[in-house]
Amino acid sequence: MTAPIRENLSGLDLRAEIDRLRKDRNAVILAHYYQKPEIQDLADFVGDSLELSRKAADTDADVIAFCGVKFMAETAKILSPEKIVVLPDMDAGCSLEDSCPPEQFKRFRAEHPDHIALTYINCSAAVKALSDIIVTSSSAETIISQIPESQPIIFGPDRHLGGYLNRKFGREMLLWPGVCIVHEAFSETELLKLKAQHPEAPVAAHPECPPHIIDHADYVGSTSGILQFAKNFPGDTLIVATEPHIIHQMEKALPEKTFIGAPGADGNCNCNICPYMALNTMEKLYLALRDLQPRIEMDEELRLAARKSLDRMLEMASGTVGKGDLGRA
Ligand code: 13P
Ligand code: SF4
């Protein structure tokens, strides 16, 4: 359980204090699109998992305050080991990471020795260390298209993203049975009702959604892909089937358009707020910058092992590794 904040911070201008500490600490604040609007608004950079990894690898700040979930902050530490990486709430986990304990994943790999492991970034550092190539939702298609069709693949931990890629690329990857509890909660029945009310509105969906939601989507892509689609589609109303905090960026960039979060079974989109991302608050970000805690620490051997599969992603996502240049870790 998350420890309660014991100090009284009510008299503080948190925004101003965070700004002051950011300068004092030479810190960069990175935030995912699923963070609360007030955190997105003060971040130095807001992005999807791939963009945030690239920023973490490139920054010359001394401190990275990562407003996202633990696997993202761990990724920043793996790529920038000399930096102090703080996560406002260390309990900000992920159901996909939880679904894939490293020991079980190791056994699964051992049962399929001819398969390479293509693994979604939403996993622990230990699972990254057991993988050959990491993908994000924005890099998965570029990377999979570089893997020879004859190469058998294990894909984990998201069975919906893996299933989507299997259907799109005609592959038969073996899928780990994990799901994102947030995207799993969209209701097809409620989505169809909403579509009937807005027959002109396209649906943009994240590939973590189950197939009965993807089947109704006009666009499927990462958070940054969905944001791009929102900017480019010709109409004025869009139904958004991903975590609803991304709508904040859409409303800022496109105030003339209407964005409607896809509903859960109760008919509204509140059940699709990621409970892990929501643990980060302005108060906790302030304390993390002030105390430089909670801090990501990692065993160096584990970090180096996990780094290989992440480096492979960064290379392949920018197209610098050619077809056929693949092997097991
Ligand atoms: P992207 O932002 O990379 O699309 O990933 C979404 C997600 O699941 C974050 O947890
Ligand atoms: Fe994990 Fe889903 Fe939350 Fe993303 S939205 S952090 S995949 S639980």
Short mmCIF file of C-alpha atoms and ligand atoms in Angstrom, two decimals:
data_model
loop_
_atom_site.label_atom_id
_atom_site.label_comp_id
_atom_site.label_asym_id
_atom_site.label_seq_id
_atom_site.Cartn_x
_atom_site.Cartn_y
_atom_site.Cartn_z
CA MET A 1 0.00 0.00 0.00
CA THR A 2 1.11 3.55 -0.73
CA ALA A 3 2.37 5.35 2.39
CA PRO A 4 0.26 8.42 3.27
CA ILE A 5 1.94 11.85 3.11
CA ARG A 6 2.57 12.80 6.76
CA GLU A 7 3.55 16.44 6.21
CA ASN A 8 1.10 19.26 5.84
CA LEU A 9 1.84 20.74 2.42
CA SER A 10 -1.37 22.75 2.14
CA GLY A 11 0.33 26.16 2.47
CA LEU A 12 2.76 25.53 -0.39
CA ASP A 13 2.46 26.77 -3.95
CA LEU A 14 3.33 23.34 -5.30
CA ARG A 15 3.75 24.45 -8.89
CA ALA A 16 6.22 27.18 -7.91
CA GLU A 17 8.08 24.84 -5.52
CA ILE A 18 8.37 22.13 -8.16
CA ASP A 19 9.72 24.73 -10.59
CA ARG A 20 12.28 25.94 -8.06
CA LEU A 21 13.43 22.40 -7.25
CA ARG A 22 13.60 21.46 -10.92
CA LYS A 23 16.12 24.26 -11.44
CA ASP A 24 18.05 23.66 -8.19
CA ARG A 25 18.39 19.95 -8.92
CA ASN A 26 19.01 20.31 -12.67
CA ALA A 27 16.06 17.93 -13.05
CA VAL A 28 13.90 17.05 -16.02
CA ILE A 29 10.27 16.09 -15.47
CA LEU A 30 9.05 13.44 -17.91
CA ALA A 31 5.35 12.56 -17.97
CA HIS A 32 3.22 9.99 -19.75
CA TYR A 33 -0.05 11.01 -21.44
CA TYR A 34 -1.99 9.10 -18.77
CA GLN A 35 -0.87 11.46 -15.98
CA LYS A 36 -3.21 13.98 -14.35
CA PRO A 37 -3.52 17.24 -16.37
CA GLU A 38 -1.70 19.34 -13.73
CA ILE A 39 1.32 17.05 -13.99
CA GLN A 40 1.25 16.98 -17.80
CA ASP A 41 1.11 20.79 -17.78
CA LEU A 42 4.28 21.29 -15.75
CA ALA A 43 6.33 18.46 -17.31
CA ASP A 44 9.29 19.29 -19.52
CA PHE A 45 8.17 16.59 -21.89
CA VAL A 46 4.97 14.54 -22.28
CA GLY A 47 5.06 11.47 -24.50
CA ASP A 48 4.42 7.81 -25.16
CA SER A 49 6.63 5.00 -23.87
CA LEU A 50 9.07 5.10 -26.79
CA GLU A 51 9.42 8.88 -26.77
CA LEU A 52 9.93 8.91 -23.01
CA SER A 53 12.63 6.20 -23.30
CA ARG A 54 14.42 8.25 -25.93
CA LYS A 55 14.23 11.40 -23.80
CA ALA A 56 15.57 9.51 -20.78
CA ALA A 57 18.47 8.19 -22.84
CA ASP A 58 19.34 11.65 -24.23
CA THR A 59 18.86 14.05 -21.34
CA ASP A 60 21.78 15.92 -19.79
CA ALA A 61 19.84 16.61 -16.57
CA ASP A 62 21.22 15.19 -13.32
CA VAL A 63 17.82 14.03 -12.09
CA ILE A 64 14.91 12.47 -13.97
CA ALA A 65 11.57 12.85 -12.17
CA PHE A 66 9.50 10.22 -13.94
CA CYS A 67 5.76 10.79 -13.80
CA GLY A 68 4.54 7.48 -15.10
CA VAL A 69 4.69 3.93 -13.78
CA LYS A 70 7.56 1.92 -12.36
CA PHE A 71 8.57 0.02 -15.50
CA MET A 72 8.97 3.39 -17.27
CA ALA A 73 11.17 4.84 -14.51
CA GLU A 74 13.19 1.60 -14.49
CA THR A 75 13.66 1.94 -18.24
CA ALA A 76 14.99 5.47 -17.68
CA LYS A 77 17.48 4.13 -15.12
CA ILE A 78 18.58 1.29 -17.42
CA LEU A 79 19.26 3.78 -20.21
CA SER A 80 20.71 6.56 -18.02
CA PRO A 81 22.42 4.80 -15.07
CA GLU A 82 24.43 7.84 -14.01
CA LYS A 83 21.26 9.86 -13.37
CA ILE A 84 19.17 9.90 -10.24
CA VAL A 85 15.71 8.63 -11.29
CA VAL A 86 12.82 9.32 -8.95
CA LEU A 87 9.24 8.05 -9.24
CA PRO A 88 6.73 10.03 -7.14
CA ASP A 89 5.01 6.83 -5.97
CA MET A 90 6.95 3.58 -6.01
CA ASP A 91 3.66 1.63 -5.92
CA ALA A 92 2.78 2.88 -9.41
CA GLY A 93 2.93 -0.55 -11.04
CA CYS A 94 1.16 -2.08 -14.04
CA SER A 95 -1.17 -5.09 -14.40
CA LEU A 96 0.86 -6.28 -17.39
CA GLU A 97 4.08 -6.28 -15.39
CA ASP A 98 2.29 -8.10 -12.54
CA SER A 99 1.02 -10.77 -14.94
CA CYS A 100 4.53 -11.83 -15.90
CA PRO A 101 6.72 -13.01 -13.01
CA PRO A 102 10.32 -13.48 -14.25
CA GLU A 103 10.62 -17.10 -13.03
CA GLN A 104 7.50 -18.17 -14.94
CA PHE A 105 8.63 -16.26 -18.01
CA LYS A 106 12.03 -17.95 -17.83
CA ARG A 107 10.35 -21.39 -17.74
CA PHE A 108 8.10 -20.46 -20.67
CA ARG A 109 11.16 -19.44 -22.69
CA ALA A 110 12.97 -22.65 -21.81
CA GLU A 111 9.98 -24.66 -23.10
CA HIS A 112 10.36 -22.93 -26.50
CA PRO A 113 14.09 -22.84 -27.19
CA ASP A 114 13.71 -22.06 -30.92
CA HIS A 115 11.63 -18.90 -30.24
CA ILE A 116 12.97 -15.40 -29.73
CA ALA A 117 11.25 -13.27 -27.08
CA LEU A 118 9.73 -10.06 -28.37
CA THR A 119 8.51 -8.32 -25.22
CA TYR A 120 6.29 -5.32 -24.60
CA ILE A 121 8.06 -2.62 -22.57
CA ASN A 122 5.32 -2.94 -19.89
CA CYS A 123 7.31 -5.52 -17.88
CA SER A 124 9.92 -5.66 -15.13
CA ALA A 125 13.66 -5.17 -15.67
CA ALA A 126 14.10 -8.88 -14.92
CA VAL A 127 11.75 -9.83 -17.78
CA LYS A 128 13.54 -7.37 -20.08
CA ALA A 129 16.79 -9.14 -19.18
CA LEU A 130 15.20 -12.45 -20.28
CA SER A 131 14.04 -10.95 -23.61
CA ASP A 132 15.68 -10.45 -27.01
CA ILE A 133 13.92 -7.32 -28.22
CA ILE A 134 11.63 -4.87 -26.42
CA VAL A 135 8.81 -3.14 -28.27
CA THR A 136 6.44 -0.31 -27.42
CA SER A 137 3.06 0.13 -29.03
CA SER A 138 4.54 2.74 -31.38
CA SER A 139 7.59 0.66 -32.38
CA ALA A 140 6.09 -2.87 -32.47
CA GLU A 141 4.98 -2.81 -36.12
CA THR A 142 8.30 -1.39 -37.40
CA ILE A 143 10.22 -3.98 -35.39
CA ILE A 144 8.09 -7.02 -36.23
CA SER A 145 8.33 -6.23 -39.92
CA GLN A 146 12.13 -6.63 -39.64
CA ILE A 147 11.88 -10.15 -38.18
CA PRO A 148 11.98 -12.95 -40.78
CA GLU A 149 8.63 -14.75 -41.10
CA SER A 150 10.36 -18.09 -40.47
CA GLN A 151 11.52 -16.95 -37.00
CA PRO A 152 9.20 -18.26 -34.23
CA ILE A 153 8.39 -15.64 -31.61
CA ILE A 154 7.13 -15.53 -28.03
CA PHE A 155 5.24 -12.28 -27.39
CA GLY A 156 4.49 -11.11 -23.85
CA PRO A 157 3.05 -9.93 -21.62
CA ASP A 158 0.09 -8.29 -23.44
CA ARG A 159 -2.02 -10.88 -25.25
CA HIS A 160 -4.20 -8.21 -26.87
CA LEU A 161 -1.28 -6.29 -28.41
CA GLY A 162 0.26 -9.63 -29.43
CA GLY A 163 -3.04 -10.82 -30.92
CA TYR A 164 -3.44 -7.55 -32.82
CA LEU A 165 0.08 -7.92 -34.27
CA ASN A 166 -0.60 -11.59 -35.16
CA ARG A 167 -3.73 -10.61 -37.07
CA LYS A 168 -2.11 -7.63 -38.78
CA PHE A 169 1.09 -9.42 -39.84
CA GLY A 170 -0.31 -12.93 -40.32
CA ARG A 171 2.06 -14.30 -37.65
CA GLU A 172 1.52 -16.98 -35.08
CA MET A 173 3.45 -15.61 -32.13
CA LEU A 174 2.96 -17.51 -28.89
CA LEU A 175 1.19 -15.11 -26.53
CA TRP A 176 1.71 -14.62 -22.81
CA PRO A 177 -1.76 -14.29 -21.22
CA GLY A 178 -1.42 -10.80 -19.63
CA VAL A 179 -3.87 -7.92 -20.04
CA CYS A 180 -4.06 -4.23 -19.18
CA ILE A 181 -6.92 -3.92 -16.67
CA VAL A 182 -7.65 -0.41 -17.98
CA HIS A 183 -8.15 -1.28 -21.66
CA GLU A 184 -9.86 -4.55 -20.71
CA ALA A 185 -12.62 -2.51 -19.02
CA PHE A 186 -14.09 -0.94 -22.19
CA SER A 187 -17.57 -2.24 -22.97
CA GLU A 188 -18.48 -3.20 -26.54
CA THR A 189 -22.21 -2.77 -25.81
CA GLU A 190 -21.71 0.76 -24.45
CA LEU A 191 -19.32 1.63 -27.30
CA LEU A 192 -21.94 0.60 -29.86
CA LYS A 193 -24.54 2.78 -28.09
CA LEU A 194 -22.11 5.72 -28.16
CA LYS A 195 -21.36 5.16 -31.85
CA ALA A 196 -25.09 5.16 -32.57
CA GLN A 197 -25.35 8.57 -30.86
CA HIS A 198 -22.38 9.93 -32.87
CA PRO A 199 -22.55 8.10 -36.21
CA GLU A 200 -19.99 10.44 -37.83
CA ALA A 201 -17.36 10.06 -35.09
CA PRO A 202 -14.45 7.71 -35.79
CA VAL A 203 -13.05 5.51 -33.00
CA ALA A 204 -9.32 5.60 -32.18
CA ALA A 205 -8.17 2.68 -30.01
CA HIS A 206 -4.97 1.60 -28.29
CA PRO A 207 -3.81 -1.93 -29.26
CA GLU A 208 -3.99 -2.96 -25.57
CA CYS A 209 -7.79 -3.06 -26.13
CA PRO A 210 -9.40 -6.49 -26.59
CA PRO A 211 -10.40 -7.50 -30.16
CA HIS A 212 -14.13 -6.77 -29.60
CA ILE A 213 -13.14 -3.09 -29.17
CA ILE A 214 -10.42 -3.04 -31.87
CA ASP A 215 -12.99 -4.44 -34.35
CA HIS A 216 -14.91 -1.14 -34.09
CA ALA A 217 -11.84 1.12 -34.40
CA ASP A 218 -11.08 3.31 -37.41
CA TYR A 219 -7.53 3.83 -36.13
CA VAL A 220 -5.37 1.63 -33.87
CA GLY A 221 -2.12 2.96 -32.45
CA SER A 222 -0.02 4.11 -29.51
CA THR A 223 -0.96 7.11 -27.40
CA SER A 224 1.15 9.40 -29.61
CA GLY A 225 -0.38 7.79 -32.71
CA ILE A 226 -3.89 8.41 -31.37
CA LEU A 227 -2.96 12.03 -30.64
CA GLN A 228 -1.68 12.43 -34.20
CA PHE A 229 -4.88 10.87 -35.56
CA ALA A 230 -6.90 13.37 -33.47
CA LYS A 231 -4.99 16.20 -35.14
CA ASN A 232 -5.46 14.85 -38.67
CA PHE A 233 -8.97 13.36 -38.94
CA PRO A 234 -11.29 15.63 -40.89
CA GLY A 235 -14.37 15.49 -38.60
CA ASP A 236 -15.09 17.32 -35.37
CA THR A 237 -15.84 14.48 -32.89
CA LEU A 238 -13.62 11.54 -31.96
CA ILE A 239 -14.28 8.55 -29.67
CA VAL A 240 -11.09 7.72 -27.78
CA ALA A 241 -10.57 4.13 -26.57
CA THR A 242 -7.58 4.52 -24.29
CA GLU A 243 -6.90 5.95 -20.84
CA PRO A 244 -8.94 9.19 -20.78
CA HIS A 245 -6.21 11.53 -19.44
CA ILE A 246 -4.77 11.71 -22.97
CA ILE A 247 -7.86 13.75 -23.89
CA HIS A 248 -6.26 16.66 -22.00
CA GLN A 249 -3.61 16.99 -24.74
CA MET A 250 -6.25 16.72 -27.46
CA GLU A 251 -8.40 19.46 -25.93
CA LYS A 252 -5.37 21.71 -25.56
CA ALA A 253 -4.23 21.23 -29.15
CA LEU A 254 -7.70 21.12 -30.74
CA PRO A 255 -10.18 23.18 -28.69
CA GLU A 256 -12.63 23.30 -31.59
CA LYS A 257 -13.04 19.49 -31.68
CA THR A 258 -14.94 17.18 -29.30
CA PHE A 259 -13.31 14.13 -27.74
CA ILE A 260 -15.37 11.47 -26.00
CA GLY A 261 -13.78 8.75 -23.87
CA ALA A 262 -14.98 5.25 -24.80
CA PRO A 263 -17.22 3.92 -22.00
CA GLY A 264 -16.86 1.08 -19.55
CA ALA A 265 -19.73 -1.19 -18.50
CA ASP A 266 -21.24 1.61 -16.37
CA GLY A 267 -21.55 3.81 -19.46
CA ASN A 268 -18.87 6.33 -18.52
CA CYS A 269 -15.09 6.35 -18.92
CA ASN A 270 -14.09 6.78 -15.24
CA CYS A 271 -13.42 3.06 -14.76
CA ASN A 272 -10.76 3.40 -17.47
CA ILE A 273 -8.54 5.70 -15.42
CA CYS A 274 -5.31 3.82 -14.75
CA PRO A 275 -5.19 3.35 -10.96
CA TYR A 276 -1.39 3.03 -11.03
CA MET A 277 -0.75 6.21 -13.02
CA ALA A 278 -3.20 8.03 -10.73
CA LEU A 279 -0.98 7.38 -7.69
CA ASN A 280 1.36 10.19 -8.80
CA THR A 281 0.26 13.57 -7.45
CA MET A 282 1.69 17.09 -7.33
CA GLU A 283 2.45 16.61 -3.62
CA LYS A 284 4.40 13.42 -4.25
CA LEU A 285 6.26 14.96 -7.20
CA TYR A 286 7.27 17.89 -4.98
CA LEU A 287 8.53 15.52 -2.26
CA ALA A 288 10.37 13.36 -4.79
CA LEU A 289 12.25 16.39 -6.12
CA ARG A 290 12.93 17.73 -2.65
CA ASP A 291 14.11 14.45 -1.07
CA LEU A 292 15.33 12.68 -4.22
CA GLN A 293 13.25 9.72 -3.05
CA PRO A 294 11.68 7.26 -3.89
CA ARG A 295 14.62 6.48 -6.13
CA ILE A 296 15.05 3.68 -8.68
CA GLU A 297 18.08 1.55 -7.75
CA MET A 298 19.15 -1.43 -9.80
CA ASP A 299 21.71 -4.18 -9.64
CA GLU A 300 24.33 -3.47 -12.34
CA GLU A 301 24.31 -7.01 -13.75
CA LEU A 302 20.53 -6.89 -14.15
CA ARG A 303 20.72 -3.42 -15.69
CA LEU A 304 23.25 -4.47 -18.31
CA ALA A 305 21.25 -7.60 -19.19
CA ALA A 306 18.03 -5.58 -19.54
CA ARG A 307 19.78 -2.89 -21.55
CA LYS A 308 20.59 -5.26 -24.43
CA SER A 309 16.95 -5.82 -25.37
CA LEU A 310 16.14 -2.12 -24.95
CA ASP A 311 19.08 -1.07 -27.12
CA ARG A 312 17.86 -3.49 -29.75
CA MET A 313 14.48 -1.75 -29.70
CA LEU A 314 16.03 1.71 -30.02
CA GLU A 315 18.16 0.54 -32.96
CA MET A 316 15.37 -1.33 -34.75
CA ALA A 317 12.82 1.40 -34.12
CA SER A 318 15.02 3.80 -36.03
CA GLY A 319 15.58 1.20 -38.76
CA THR A 320 19.32 0.80 -38.20
CA VAL A 321 19.26 -3.00 -37.88
CA GLY A 322 18.65 -4.90 -41.09
CA LYS A 323 16.42 -7.91 -41.73
CA GLY A 324 17.81 -11.20 -40.56
CA ASP A 325 20.18 -9.66 -38.03
CA LEU A 326 18.37 -11.29 -35.14
CA GLY A 327 19.29 -13.85 -32.57
CA ARG A 328 18.39 -14.84 -29.08
CA ALA A 329 19.76 -12.86 -26.12
P1 13P B 1 2.11 4.02 -25.14
O1 13P B 1 2.07 5.38 -24.54
O2 13P B 1 3.52 3.65 -25.52
O3 13P B 1 1.15 3.87 -26.27
O4 13P B 1 1.70 2.96 -24.01
C1 13P B 1 0.56 3.04 -23.29
C2 13P B 1 0.67 2.37 -21.98
O5 13P B 1 0.22 1.33 -21.73
C3 13P B 1 1.36 3.01 -20.90
O6 13P B 1 1.26 2.20 -19.84
FE1 SF4 B 2 -0.29 -0.76 -17.17
FE2 SF4 B 2 -2.62 -0.47 -18.39
FE3 SF4 B 2 -1.91 1.29 -16.53
FE4 SF4 B 2 -0.64 1.25 -18.90
S1 SF4 B 2 -2.77 1.76 -18.55
S2 SF4 B 2 0.30 1.38 -16.86
S3 SF4 B 2 -0.69 -0.94 -19.37
S4 SF4 B 2 -2.31 -0.90 -16.20
#
